[in-house]
Coordinates of C-alpha atoms and ligand atoms in Angstrom, one line a residue:
M579 CA -37.2 -20.2 59.7
S580 CA -37.4 -18.8 63.3
H581 CA -37.9 -15.4 65.0
I582 CA -34.9 -14.9 67.3
A583 CA -34.1 -12.3 70.0
F584 CA -30.4 -11.4 70.0
I585 CA -29.1 -9.4 73.0
G586 CA -25.6 -8.1 73.3
L587 CA -24.2 -7.0 70.0
G588 CA -20.5 -6.4 70.7
H589 CA -17.4 -7.8 69.1
M590 CA -18.7 -11.2 69.2
G591 CA -22.5 -10.8 69.4
A592 CA -22.8 -8.7 66.2
P593 CA -21.1 -11.0 63.8
M594 CA -22.9 -14.0 65.3
A595 CA -26.3 -12.2 65.0
L596 CA -25.4 -11.4 61.3
N597 CA -24.7 -15.1 60.6
L598 CA -28.2 -16.0 61.9
L599 CA -29.8 -13.2 59.7
K600 CA -27.9 -14.6 56.7
A601 CA -29.3 -18.0 57.5
G602 CA -32.7 -16.6 56.8
H603 CA -34.0 -16.1 60.4
T604 CA -35.6 -12.9 61.5
L605 CA -34.1 -11.0 64.4
S606 CA -35.2 -8.7 67.1
V607 CA -32.1 -7.1 68.5
F608 CA -31.1 -5.1 71.5
D609 CA -27.9 -3.6 73.0
L610 CA -27.3 -0.8 75.6
V611 CA -25.1 0.9 72.8
P612 CA -27.1 2.3 69.9
S613 CA -24.4 2.1 67.4
A614 CA -24.0 -1.7 68.1
V615 CA -27.7 -1.9 67.2
K616 CA -27.3 0.0 64.0
T617 CA -24.9 -2.6 62.5
L618 CA -27.7 -5.2 62.7
T619 CA -30.6 -3.0 61.7
D620 CA -28.6 -1.9 58.5
A621 CA -28.5 -5.6 57.7
G622 CA -32.2 -6.2 58.1
A623 CA -32.8 -6.9 61.8
S624 CA -35.5 -5.0 63.8
A625 CA -34.5 -3.0 66.8
A626 CA -36.4 -3.6 70.1
E627 CA -36.8 -0.8 72.6
S628 CA -35.6 -3.0 75.4
A629 CA -34.4 -6.6 76.1
Q630 CA -37.9 -7.3 77.4
A631 CA -39.5 -6.1 74.2
A632 CA -37.0 -8.1 72.1
V633 CA -38.1 -11.5 73.5
K634 CA -41.8 -11.0 73.0
G635 CA -43.2 -13.8 70.8
V636 CA -39.8 -15.3 69.8
D637 CA -38.9 -18.9 69.3
A638 CA -35.3 -18.6 70.6
V639 CA -33.2 -16.1 72.5
V640 CA -29.4 -15.7 72.2
T641 CA -27.5 -13.5 74.6
M642 CA -23.7 -12.5 74.4
L643 CA -22.8 -10.2 77.3
P644 CA -19.5 -9.3 79.0
A645 CA -19.7 -11.0 82.4
S646 CA -21.7 -12.8 85.1
K647 CA -23.1 -9.6 86.6
H648 CA -24.6 -8.6 83.3
V649 CA -26.1 -12.1 82.7
E650 CA -27.6 -12.3 86.3
G651 CA -28.8 -8.7 86.0
L652 CA -30.5 -9.3 82.7
Y653 CA -32.3 -12.5 83.5
L654 CA -33.0 -12.7 87.2
G655 CA -35.1 -10.5 89.6
E656 CA -38.6 -9.2 89.4
T657 CA -38.1 -7.2 86.1
G658 CA -35.6 -9.9 84.8
L659 CA -36.0 -11.3 81.3
L660 CA -37.2 -14.7 82.6
Q661 CA -40.5 -13.0 83.6
H662 CA -40.9 -12.1 80.0
I663 CA -39.8 -15.2 78.1
A664 CA -42.7 -17.7 77.3
A665 CA -42.5 -21.1 78.8
G666 CA -40.9 -23.6 76.3
T667 CA -38.8 -20.9 74.6
L668 CA -35.1 -22.0 73.9
V669 CA -32.4 -19.8 75.4
M670 CA -28.8 -20.0 74.4
E671 CA -26.6 -18.0 76.8
C672 CA -23.2 -17.6 75.0
S673 CA -21.3 -15.2 77.3
T674 CA -18.3 -16.5 79.2
I675 CA -19.4 -16.3 82.9
A676 CA -18.9 -18.1 86.2
A677 CA -20.3 -21.7 86.2
V678 CA -22.2 -20.9 89.5
S679 CA -23.9 -17.9 87.7
A680 CA -24.8 -20.1 84.8
R681 CA -26.3 -22.8 87.1
K682 CA -28.2 -20.1 89.0
V683 CA -29.8 -18.7 85.8
A684 CA -30.5 -22.2 84.4
E685 CA -32.2 -23.2 87.5
A686 CA -34.5 -20.0 87.5
A687 CA -35.2 -20.6 83.9
A688 CA -36.1 -24.3 84.6
A689 CA -38.4 -23.0 87.3
K690 CA -40.2 -21.0 84.6
G691 CA -40.3 -23.8 82.2
V692 CA -37.8 -21.9 79.9
R693 CA -35.2 -24.3 78.1
M694 CA -31.8 -22.9 78.7
I695 CA -28.2 -23.9 77.7
D696 CA -24.9 -22.3 78.5
A697 CA -23.1 -22.2 75.3
P698 CA -19.8 -20.2 75.7
V699 CA -17.7 -19.9 72.6
S700 CA -14.1 -20.2 71.5
G701 CA -12.6 -18.9 68.3
G702 CA -12.4 -15.2 68.7
T703 CA -13.9 -12.5 66.6
G704 CA -12.4 -14.1 63.4
G705 CA -14.4 -17.2 64.2
A706 CA -17.6 -15.3 65.0
V707 CA -17.4 -13.5 61.6
A708 CA -16.6 -16.7 59.6
G709 CA -19.2 -18.7 61.5
T710 CA -16.7 -21.2 62.6
L711 CA -16.8 -20.7 66.5
T712 CA -16.6 -23.7 68.8
F713 CA -19.5 -24.0 71.2
I714 CA -19.0 -25.6 74.5
V715 CA -22.5 -26.5 75.8
G716 CA -23.8 -27.2 79.3
G717 CA -27.5 -28.4 79.6
T718 CA -29.7 -31.3 78.6
E719 CA -29.1 -33.4 75.5
A720 CA -32.7 -32.5 74.4
D721 CA -32.1 -28.7 74.6
L722 CA -28.8 -29.0 72.9
E723 CA -30.5 -30.9 70.1
A724 CA -33.1 -28.0 69.8
A725 CA -30.2 -25.6 69.7
M726 CA -28.2 -27.2 67.0
P727 CA -29.9 -25.6 64.0
Y728 CA -29.0 -22.2 65.4
L729 CA -25.5 -23.0 66.7
E730 CA -24.5 -24.7 63.4
K731 CA -25.2 -21.3 61.7
M732 CA -22.7 -19.6 64.0
G733 CA -20.2 -22.3 64.6
K734 CA -18.4 -25.3 63.3
N735 CA -17.6 -27.5 66.3
I736 CA -20.3 -28.1 69.0
F737 CA -19.5 -30.0 72.1
H738 CA -21.7 -31.3 74.9
A739 CA -19.6 -30.8 78.1
G740 CA -22.3 -31.9 80.4
A741 CA -25.1 -30.6 82.6
A742 CA -25.9 -26.9 83.2
G743 CA -22.7 -24.9 83.9
A744 CA -20.4 -27.6 82.4
G745 CA -19.9 -25.5 79.3
Q746 CA -18.4 -22.7 81.4
V747 CA -16.2 -25.1 83.3
A748 CA -14.7 -26.4 80.1
K749 CA -14.4 -23.0 78.7
I750 CA -12.5 -21.6 81.7
C751 CA -10.1 -24.6 81.7
N752 CA -9.4 -23.9 78.0
N753 CA -8.9 -20.1 78.4
M754 CA -6.6 -20.7 81.6
L755 CA -4.4 -22.8 79.3
L756 CA -4.5 -20.2 76.6
G757 CA -3.5 -17.5 78.9
I758 CA -0.5 -19.5 80.1
L759 CA 0.5 -20.5 76.6
M760 CA 0.5 -16.9 75.3
A761 CA 2.6 -15.8 78.2
G762 CA 5.0 -18.7 77.8
T763 CA 5.2 -18.1 73.9
S764 CA 6.0 -14.4 74.6
E765 CA 8.6 -15.3 77.2
A766 CA 10.3 -17.8 74.8
L767 CA 10.3 -15.3 71.8
A768 CA 11.6 -12.4 73.9
L769 CA 14.4 -14.7 75.2
G770 CA 15.4 -15.7 71.6
V771 CA 15.3 -12.1 70.3
A772 CA 17.4 -10.8 73.3
N773 CA 19.9 -13.6 72.4
G774 CA 20.1 -12.4 68.7
L775 CA 17.4 -14.5 66.9
D776 CA 15.0 -13.2 64.3
P777 CA 11.5 -13.6 65.8
K778 CA 10.1 -14.9 62.5
V779 CA 12.8 -17.5 62.2
L780 CA 12.5 -18.7 65.8
S781 CA 8.5 -18.7 65.4
D782 CA 8.9 -21.0 62.3
I783 CA 11.2 -23.3 64.3
I784 CA 8.9 -23.5 67.4
A785 CA 5.9 -24.0 65.1
K786 CA 7.4 -27.2 63.8
S787 CA 9.0 -28.4 67.1
S788 CA 7.7 -29.6 70.4
G789 CA 7.0 -26.1 71.8
R790 CA 4.4 -25.5 69.1
N791 CA 1.0 -24.2 70.2
W792 CA -2.0 -22.2 69.0
A793 CA -0.2 -18.9 69.5
T794 CA 2.8 -20.0 67.3
E795 CA 0.4 -21.6 64.7
L796 CA -2.2 -18.9 64.4
Y797 CA -1.8 -16.0 66.7
N798 CA 1.8 -15.0 67.0
P799 CA 2.4 -12.3 69.6
W800 CA 5.4 -10.7 67.9
P801 CA 4.4 -7.8 65.6
G802 CA 5.0 -8.6 61.9
V803 CA 5.5 -12.4 62.2
M804 CA 1.9 -13.1 61.2
E805 CA 0.2 -10.5 59.0
N806 CA -3.3 -11.0 60.3
A807 CA -2.6 -11.6 63.9
P808 CA -3.7 -8.7 66.3
A809 CA 0.1 -8.2 67.1
S810 CA 0.6 -6.9 63.5
K811 CA -2.3 -4.4 63.9
S812 CA -1.0 -2.6 67.1
Y813 CA -2.8 -5.3 69.2
S814 CA -6.2 -4.1 68.1
G815 CA -9.3 -6.3 67.7
G816 CA -9.0 -9.9 68.9
F817 CA -9.5 -10.9 72.5
G818 CA -8.9 -8.1 75.1
V819 CA -6.4 -8.2 78.0
D820 CA -9.3 -7.6 80.4
L821 CA -11.4 -10.3 79.0
M822 CA -8.4 -12.7 79.5
L823 CA -8.1 -11.4 82.9
K824 CA -11.7 -12.0 83.7
D825 CA -11.5 -15.7 82.5
L826 CA -8.3 -16.1 84.6
G827 CA -10.2 -14.7 87.6
L828 CA -13.1 -17.2 86.9
A829 CA -10.6 -20.0 86.8
A830 CA -9.1 -18.9 90.1
E831 CA -12.6 -18.8 91.6
S832 CA -13.4 -22.3 90.3
A833 CA -10.0 -23.5 91.8
L834 CA -10.9 -21.9 95.2
N835 CA -14.3 -23.6 95.2
T836 CA -12.8 -27.0 94.6
R837 CA -9.5 -26.7 96.4
S838 CA -7.7 -27.3 93.2
A839 CA -4.1 -26.1 92.6
T840 CA -3.5 -23.9 89.5
P841 CA -0.1 -22.2 90.2
L842 CA 0.5 -21.5 86.5
G843 CA -3.0 -20.1 86.0
E844 CA -2.4 -17.8 89.0
L845 CA 0.9 -16.7 87.7
A846 CA -0.6 -15.9 84.4
R847 CA -3.4 -14.0 86.1
N848 CA -0.9 -11.9 87.9
L849 CA 1.0 -11.2 84.7
Y850 CA -2.2 -10.0 82.9
S851 CA -3.1 -8.0 85.9
I852 CA 0.2 -6.0 85.9
H853 CA -0.2 -5.6 82.2
S854 CA -3.7 -4.4 82.5
S855 CA -3.0 -2.0 85.3
Q856 CA -0.4 -0.4 83.1
G857 CA -3.2 0.8 80.7
N858 CA -3.3 -2.0 78.5
G859 CA -6.7 -3.6 79.3
G860 CA -8.2 -2.8 75.9
L861 CA -5.4 -4.3 73.8
D862 CA -5.4 -7.8 72.4
F863 CA -4.2 -10.3 75.1
S864 CA -1.1 -11.2 72.9
S865 CA 0.3 -7.8 73.9
I866 CA 1.5 -9.6 77.1
L867 CA 4.6 -9.9 75.1
N868 CA 5.4 -6.3 75.9
L869 CA 6.0 -7.2 79.5
Y870 CA 9.0 -9.3 78.4
K871 CA 10.2 -7.2 75.4
K872 CA 13.3 -5.1 75.9
Ligands
NAD1934 P1 -18.2 -6.7 74.1 O1 -17.9 -5.9 75.3 O2 -17.6 -6.3 72.8 O3 -19.8 -6.9 73.9 C1 -20.8 -7.0 74.9 C2 -22.0 -6.2 74.6 O4 -23.0 -6.5 75.5 C3 -21.7 -4.7 74.5 O5 -22.1 -4.2 73.2 C4 -22.6 -4.1 75.7 O6 -23.2 -2.8 75.3 C5 -23.7 -5.2 75.7 N1 -24.4 -5.3 76.9 C6 -23.9 -5.3 78.3 N2 -24.9 -5.4 79.1 C7 -26.2 -5.4 78.4 C8 -27.5 -5.5 78.7 N3 -27.9 -5.6 80.0 N4 -28.4 -5.5 77.6 C9 -28.0 -5.4 76.4 N5 -26.7 -5.4 76.0 C10 -25.8 -5.3 77.0 O7 -17.8 -8.2 74.4 P2 -17.5 -9.4 73.4 O8 -16.0 -9.3 73.1 O9 -18.5 -9.4 72.4 O10 -17.5 -10.6 74.4 C11 -18.8 -11.1 74.8 C12 -18.6 -12.4 75.6 O11 -18.0 -13.4 74.8 C13 -17.7 -12.2 76.8 O12 -18.3 -13.0 77.9 C14 -16.4 -12.8 76.5 O13 -15.6 -13.2 77.5 C15 -16.8 -13.8 75.4 N6 -15.8 -14.1 74.4 C16 -15.2 -13.1 73.8 C17 -14.2 -13.4 72.7 C18 -13.4 -12.3 72.0 O14 -12.5 -12.7 71.2 N7 -13.9 -11.1 72.1 C19 -13.9 -14.7 72.5 C20 -14.6 -15.8 73.2 C21 -15.5 -15.4 74.1

């Protein structure tokens, strides 16, 4: 069993870290928020005083932070974590960030002899708790192979997207599509209900017809249609509007960098932006339905 540093114990990081603990690894954990750390220490992890202290003497490091600026801020610079991680240590950076940031940090890691993969995840908080996340990995084949025993304890499907940064590119393409599909599903349900249909009946029909998608199968945005979906829990938990907005922004940046056209992604980004600016940034992203609902 290995000794692992786990940094960033939020909605996703905490359950992922718990699954590594359950698998028998020992964990040194750190988060800026003390209550997040307590969840892990209650389960047997040891709390480190700082991120720098957490990585001392470990076999592997996992980070799960909000965005690019947090990841660059943590790893890079004179006091950055890369100055404290021993050469040869394996780092799994699981946050969803810009591919350019992931490449920048991976290059700095390589210069220090630190083995790093970008391994953003899909599957939400439910997948993090159940240990069924999808990992979308960028990095070398050898580093992915070294990461497998850890990733397999937190996830079910593990894909190698390509070289450093490729995991982030694939993740952003997926999430741009998800943002579009959730807005489209909301639009269709609101249209049906405005024209007299029962949202559950319409959802059942779409789920078995050509318009079916992940939202109609597992994550219906209409309250009460699916008991366990965030929509039925006042849009709490799940994947926040502001995190979706961040991912659509990353998609827009990637499109700009490569002169790609993403008109539907941009439209979705604007819809989530309006929704967030109306005070809904902390709700689950399926609450985009409220933009359409009468
Ligand atoms: P979160 O905000 O709940 O957790 C992030 C944690 O990082 C917080 O506890 C915060 O205190 C901590 N943190 C920030 N800077 C830190 C630092 N310098 N040192 C130590 N801790 C620090 O976010 P989340 O929902 O857990 O998401 C994490 C990442 O996973 C994001 O990049 C997100 O886009 C991605 N993601 C989230 C979901 C989801 O459903 N929530 C799904 C897939 C991917």
